[in-house]
Amino acid sequence: MNEIEILLESWPYISRGLFTTLGLVFIALAIGFVVGLPLGVVQVYGGSLTSFAVSVYVWFFRGMPNLVLLFLFYFGLFPMFGLDLPAFFVGASVLGLRSSAYQSQIFRGALLSIDQGQMQAARSLGMSRALAIRSILLPQALRISLPAWSNEYPILLTDSSVCYAIGVMEMLTRASLQVSRTSAPTPIYLGTAIIFILMNYVGMHVLHRLERRYRIPGLGGN
């Protein structure tokens, strides 16, 4: 059996991991956004104590390798609290929490780039601080942060393969099992790499279209 035949025979099995990989990526992106956005807001507009707490959170998750975090949560923290969670849920959660640390700094930078006179103007019109942030500053910050935020997609796509270590049946796990069965690593890993490249290209193409659609005219020189 030649390498092309091996790849074609292995494809149906490996392709079932495609949806698991995309599930990890999109769930992690969502967790990162839901957690990271308020963390960024708190770091800019919160008090010194809450800002310090966010800084510690960011320092912890950005300073730890993905593999260490996966083992820490899967074999340590979750079992310690009596939680017997599926490997997929643990993997998506860990990737999401780590992404939230990075996303929080993206949103923080976007908020800091906005002229703070807008907050003063909103307060002078009788708007509360929270309302000004929600209605005036955040809509601008989200549009400004979109180019940087979109980089989280390829990062999470590549990081998702680390979930292989805790047994999540994503594409790399399935590819490795097929390599063990066929003893043909080159066609299988090469085919898996091509799939990752295609997913990266399609995802970034969609995100770049969103960037162009929602960019603030005159910002960034285009």
Short mmCIF file of C-alpha atoms in Angstrom, two decimals:
data_model
loop_
_atom_site.label_atom_id
_atom_site.label_comp_id
_atom_site.label_asym_id
_atom_site.label_seq_id
_atom_site.Cartn_x
_atom_site.Cartn_y
_atom_site.Cartn_z
CA MET A 1 0.00 0.00 0.00
CA ASN A 2 1.51 3.33 -1.07
CA GLU A 3 1.46 6.53 0.96
CA ILE A 4 -1.50 8.06 -0.89
CA GLU A 5 -3.60 4.95 -0.25
CA ILE A 6 -2.62 4.98 3.43
CA LEU A 7 -3.67 8.63 3.73
CA LEU A 8 -6.99 8.04 1.95
CA GLU A 9 -7.70 5.03 4.14
CA SER A 10 -6.85 6.98 7.31
CA TRP A 11 -8.75 10.16 6.37
CA PRO A 12 -12.27 9.10 7.53
CA TYR A 13 -10.92 8.28 11.01
CA ILE A 14 -8.72 11.40 11.29
CA SER A 15 -11.43 13.70 9.92
CA ARG A 16 -13.72 12.84 12.84
CA GLY A 17 -11.24 14.73 15.00
CA LEU A 18 -11.74 17.85 12.89
CA PHE A 19 -14.93 18.80 14.71
CA THR A 20 -13.34 18.08 18.07
CA THR A 21 -10.44 20.39 17.20
CA LEU A 22 -12.77 23.16 16.02
CA GLY A 23 -14.91 22.64 19.12
CA LEU A 24 -11.87 23.17 21.34
CA VAL A 25 -10.93 26.32 19.44
CA PHE A 26 -14.35 28.00 19.37
CA ILE A 27 -15.25 27.12 22.96
CA ALA A 28 -11.86 28.40 24.12
CA LEU A 29 -12.31 31.59 22.10
CA ALA A 30 -15.72 32.12 23.69
CA ILE A 31 -14.43 31.47 27.22
CA GLY A 32 -11.48 33.77 26.59
CA PHE A 33 -13.79 36.55 25.41
CA VAL A 34 -16.36 36.18 28.20
CA VAL A 35 -13.67 36.12 30.89
CA GLY A 36 -11.08 38.36 29.24
CA LEU A 37 -13.31 41.33 28.40
CA PRO A 38 -14.39 42.12 31.98
CA LEU A 39 -10.85 41.48 33.18
CA GLY A 40 -9.57 44.09 30.73
CA VAL A 41 -12.24 46.56 31.82
CA VAL A 42 -11.46 45.99 35.50
CA GLN A 43 -7.75 46.46 34.92
CA VAL A 44 -8.34 49.85 33.29
CA TYR A 45 -11.25 51.20 35.32
CA GLY A 46 -11.19 49.15 38.52
CA GLY A 47 -9.54 49.97 41.81
CA SER A 48 -5.96 49.17 42.69
CA LEU A 49 -6.88 45.94 44.51
CA THR A 50 -8.99 44.49 41.69
CA SER A 51 -6.43 45.60 39.11
CA PHE A 52 -3.72 43.81 41.08
CA ALA A 53 -5.84 40.65 41.27
CA VAL A 54 -6.29 40.70 37.48
CA SER A 55 -2.55 41.21 37.03
CA VAL A 56 -1.86 38.12 39.13
CA TYR A 57 -4.39 36.11 37.09
CA VAL A 58 -2.79 37.25 33.83
CA TRP A 59 0.71 36.59 35.15
CA PHE A 60 -0.26 33.04 36.20
CA PHE A 61 -1.95 31.92 33.00
CA ARG A 62 0.50 33.63 30.66
CA GLY A 63 3.48 32.30 32.58
CA MET A 64 2.45 28.64 32.55
CA PRO A 65 2.94 26.35 29.53
CA ASN A 66 -0.27 24.86 28.15
CA LEU A 67 0.86 21.35 28.98
CA VAL A 68 1.51 22.22 32.63
CA LEU A 69 -1.91 23.88 32.93
CA LEU A 70 -3.63 20.87 31.35
CA PHE A 71 -1.98 18.46 33.79
CA LEU A 72 -2.59 20.81 36.72
CA PHE A 73 -6.32 21.06 36.05
CA TYR A 74 -6.96 17.56 34.71
CA PHE A 75 -4.96 15.56 37.26
CA GLY A 76 -4.83 18.06 40.12
CA LEU A 77 -7.32 20.87 40.69
CA PHE A 78 -10.51 19.35 39.26
CA PRO A 79 -10.07 15.94 40.99
CA MET A 80 -9.11 17.73 44.22
CA PHE A 81 -12.56 19.36 44.23
CA GLY A 82 -14.28 16.09 43.36
CA LEU A 83 -14.93 17.03 39.73
CA ASP A 84 -14.70 14.16 37.27
CA LEU A 85 -14.87 16.11 34.02
CA PRO A 86 -14.39 14.86 30.44
CA ALA A 87 -11.00 15.53 28.92
CA PHE A 88 -12.58 17.63 26.17
CA PHE A 89 -14.20 19.98 28.70
CA VAL A 90 -10.96 20.31 30.65
CA GLY A 91 -8.97 21.00 27.50
CA ALA A 92 -11.39 23.65 26.22
CA SER A 93 -11.57 25.29 29.67
CA VAL A 94 -7.80 25.45 30.13
CA LEU A 95 -7.25 26.82 26.64
CA GLY A 96 -10.03 29.34 27.24
CA LEU A 97 -8.70 30.52 30.59
CA ARG A 98 -5.21 30.93 29.19
CA SER A 99 -6.62 32.78 26.19
CA SER A 100 -8.61 35.04 28.52
CA ALA A 101 -5.34 36.25 30.05
CA TYR A 102 -4.10 37.28 26.61
CA GLN A 103 -7.45 38.63 25.47
CA SER A 104 -7.75 40.76 28.61
CA GLN A 105 -4.55 42.56 27.63
CA ILE A 106 -5.82 43.07 24.08
CA PHE A 107 -8.98 44.71 25.42
CA ARG A 108 -7.01 46.64 27.99
CA GLY A 109 -4.76 48.10 25.30
CA ALA A 110 -7.77 49.00 23.15
CA LEU A 111 -9.47 50.79 26.04
CA LEU A 112 -6.30 52.71 26.88
CA SER A 113 -5.99 53.83 23.26
CA ILE A 114 -9.32 55.67 23.44
CA ASP A 115 -9.18 59.33 24.41
CA GLN A 116 -10.15 59.38 28.07
CA GLY A 117 -11.77 62.75 27.50
CA GLN A 118 -14.73 60.74 26.20
CA MET A 119 -15.29 59.38 29.70
CA GLN A 120 -15.18 62.89 31.13
CA ALA A 121 -17.63 64.12 28.50
CA ALA A 122 -20.02 61.25 29.24
CA ARG A 123 -19.88 61.91 32.97
CA SER A 124 -20.51 65.61 32.40
CA LEU A 125 -23.70 64.64 30.56
CA GLY A 126 -24.91 62.75 33.61
CA MET A 127 -23.99 59.21 32.50
CA SER A 128 -22.75 56.82 35.16
CA ARG A 129 -19.27 55.38 34.85
CA ALA A 130 -20.62 51.91 34.04
CA LEU A 131 -23.01 53.25 31.40
CA ALA A 132 -20.26 55.28 29.74
CA ILE A 133 -18.00 52.23 29.57
CA ARG A 134 -20.77 50.00 28.20
CA SER A 135 -22.31 52.45 25.74
CA ILE A 136 -19.40 54.58 24.54
CA LEU A 137 -16.00 53.07 25.27
CA LEU A 138 -16.54 49.34 24.85
CA PRO A 139 -18.09 49.51 21.35
CA GLN A 140 -15.02 51.42 20.18
CA ALA A 141 -12.60 49.16 22.05
CA LEU A 142 -14.08 46.01 20.53
CA ARG A 143 -13.63 47.36 17.01
CA ILE A 144 -10.11 48.56 17.73
CA SER A 145 -9.12 45.22 19.27
CA LEU A 146 -10.47 43.03 16.46
CA PRO A 147 -7.16 42.76 14.48
CA ALA A 148 -5.23 41.71 17.59
CA TRP A 149 -8.08 39.56 18.89
CA SER A 150 -8.29 37.63 15.62
CA ASN A 151 -4.75 36.37 16.22
CA GLU A 152 -6.12 34.25 19.04
CA TYR A 153 -7.75 31.95 16.48
CA PRO A 154 -4.52 30.54 14.94
CA ILE A 155 -2.88 30.46 18.37
CA LEU A 156 -5.70 28.36 19.83
CA LEU A 157 -5.83 26.21 16.71
CA THR A 158 -2.20 25.22 17.15
CA ASP A 159 -2.50 24.99 20.95
CA SER A 160 -5.47 22.61 20.64
CA SER A 161 -3.10 19.81 19.62
CA VAL A 162 -1.61 19.89 23.14
CA CYS A 163 -4.88 18.35 24.38
CA TYR A 164 -3.53 15.15 22.88
CA ALA A 165 -1.65 14.78 26.19
CA ILE A 166 -4.85 14.21 28.19
CA GLY A 167 -6.51 11.99 25.61
CA VAL A 168 -8.83 14.38 23.81
CA MET A 169 -9.68 12.75 20.48
CA GLU A 170 -8.75 15.71 18.33
CA MET A 171 -6.98 15.42 14.99
CA LEU A 172 -3.44 14.92 16.27
CA THR A 173 -4.57 12.18 18.66
CA ARG A 174 -6.34 10.33 15.85
CA ALA A 175 -3.41 10.87 13.49
CA SER A 176 -1.00 9.44 16.05
CA LEU A 177 -3.20 6.39 16.57
CA GLN A 178 -3.28 5.83 12.83
CA VAL A 179 0.51 6.15 12.66
CA SER A 180 0.79 3.47 15.35
CA ARG A 181 -1.52 1.22 13.35
CA THR A 182 0.01 1.76 9.90
CA SER A 183 3.64 2.63 10.74
CA ALA A 184 3.45 5.34 8.08
CA PRO A 185 4.06 8.68 9.82
CA THR A 186 4.95 10.79 6.77
CA PRO A 187 1.66 10.72 4.80
CA ILE A 188 -0.54 10.85 7.89
CA TYR A 189 1.23 13.70 9.68
CA LEU A 190 1.70 15.59 6.40
CA GLY A 191 -2.01 15.25 5.63
CA THR A 192 -2.89 16.40 9.17
CA ALA A 193 -0.56 19.41 8.81
CA ILE A 194 -2.27 20.38 5.54
CA ILE A 195 -5.67 20.24 7.25
CA PHE A 196 -4.40 22.54 10.02
CA ILE A 197 -3.06 24.97 7.42
CA LEU A 198 -6.39 25.00 5.58
CA MET A 199 -8.35 25.58 8.80
CA ASN A 200 -5.98 28.40 9.68
CA TYR A 201 -6.36 29.99 6.25
CA VAL A 202 -10.16 29.79 6.18
CA GLY A 203 -10.54 31.08 9.73
CA MET A 204 -8.19 34.00 9.23
CA HIS A 205 -9.86 34.87 5.92
CA VAL A 206 -13.22 35.16 7.69
CA LEU A 207 -11.73 37.19 10.54
CA HIS A 208 -9.96 39.57 8.17
CA ARG A 209 -13.26 40.21 6.42
CA LEU A 210 -14.76 41.09 9.81
CA GLU A 211 -11.83 43.42 10.50
CA ARG A 212 -12.41 45.30 7.24
CA ARG A 213 -16.14 45.49 7.86
CA TYR A 214 -15.98 46.83 11.40
CA ARG A 215 -12.81 48.88 11.31
CA ILE A 216 -13.08 52.49 12.44
CA PRO A 217 -12.56 54.71 9.36
CA GLY A 218 -9.30 56.62 9.49
CA LEU A 219 -7.79 54.36 12.16
CA GLY A 220 -4.69 52.46 11.17
CA GLY A 221 -4.16 54.33 7.97
CA ASN A 222 -6.70 52.49 5.80
#
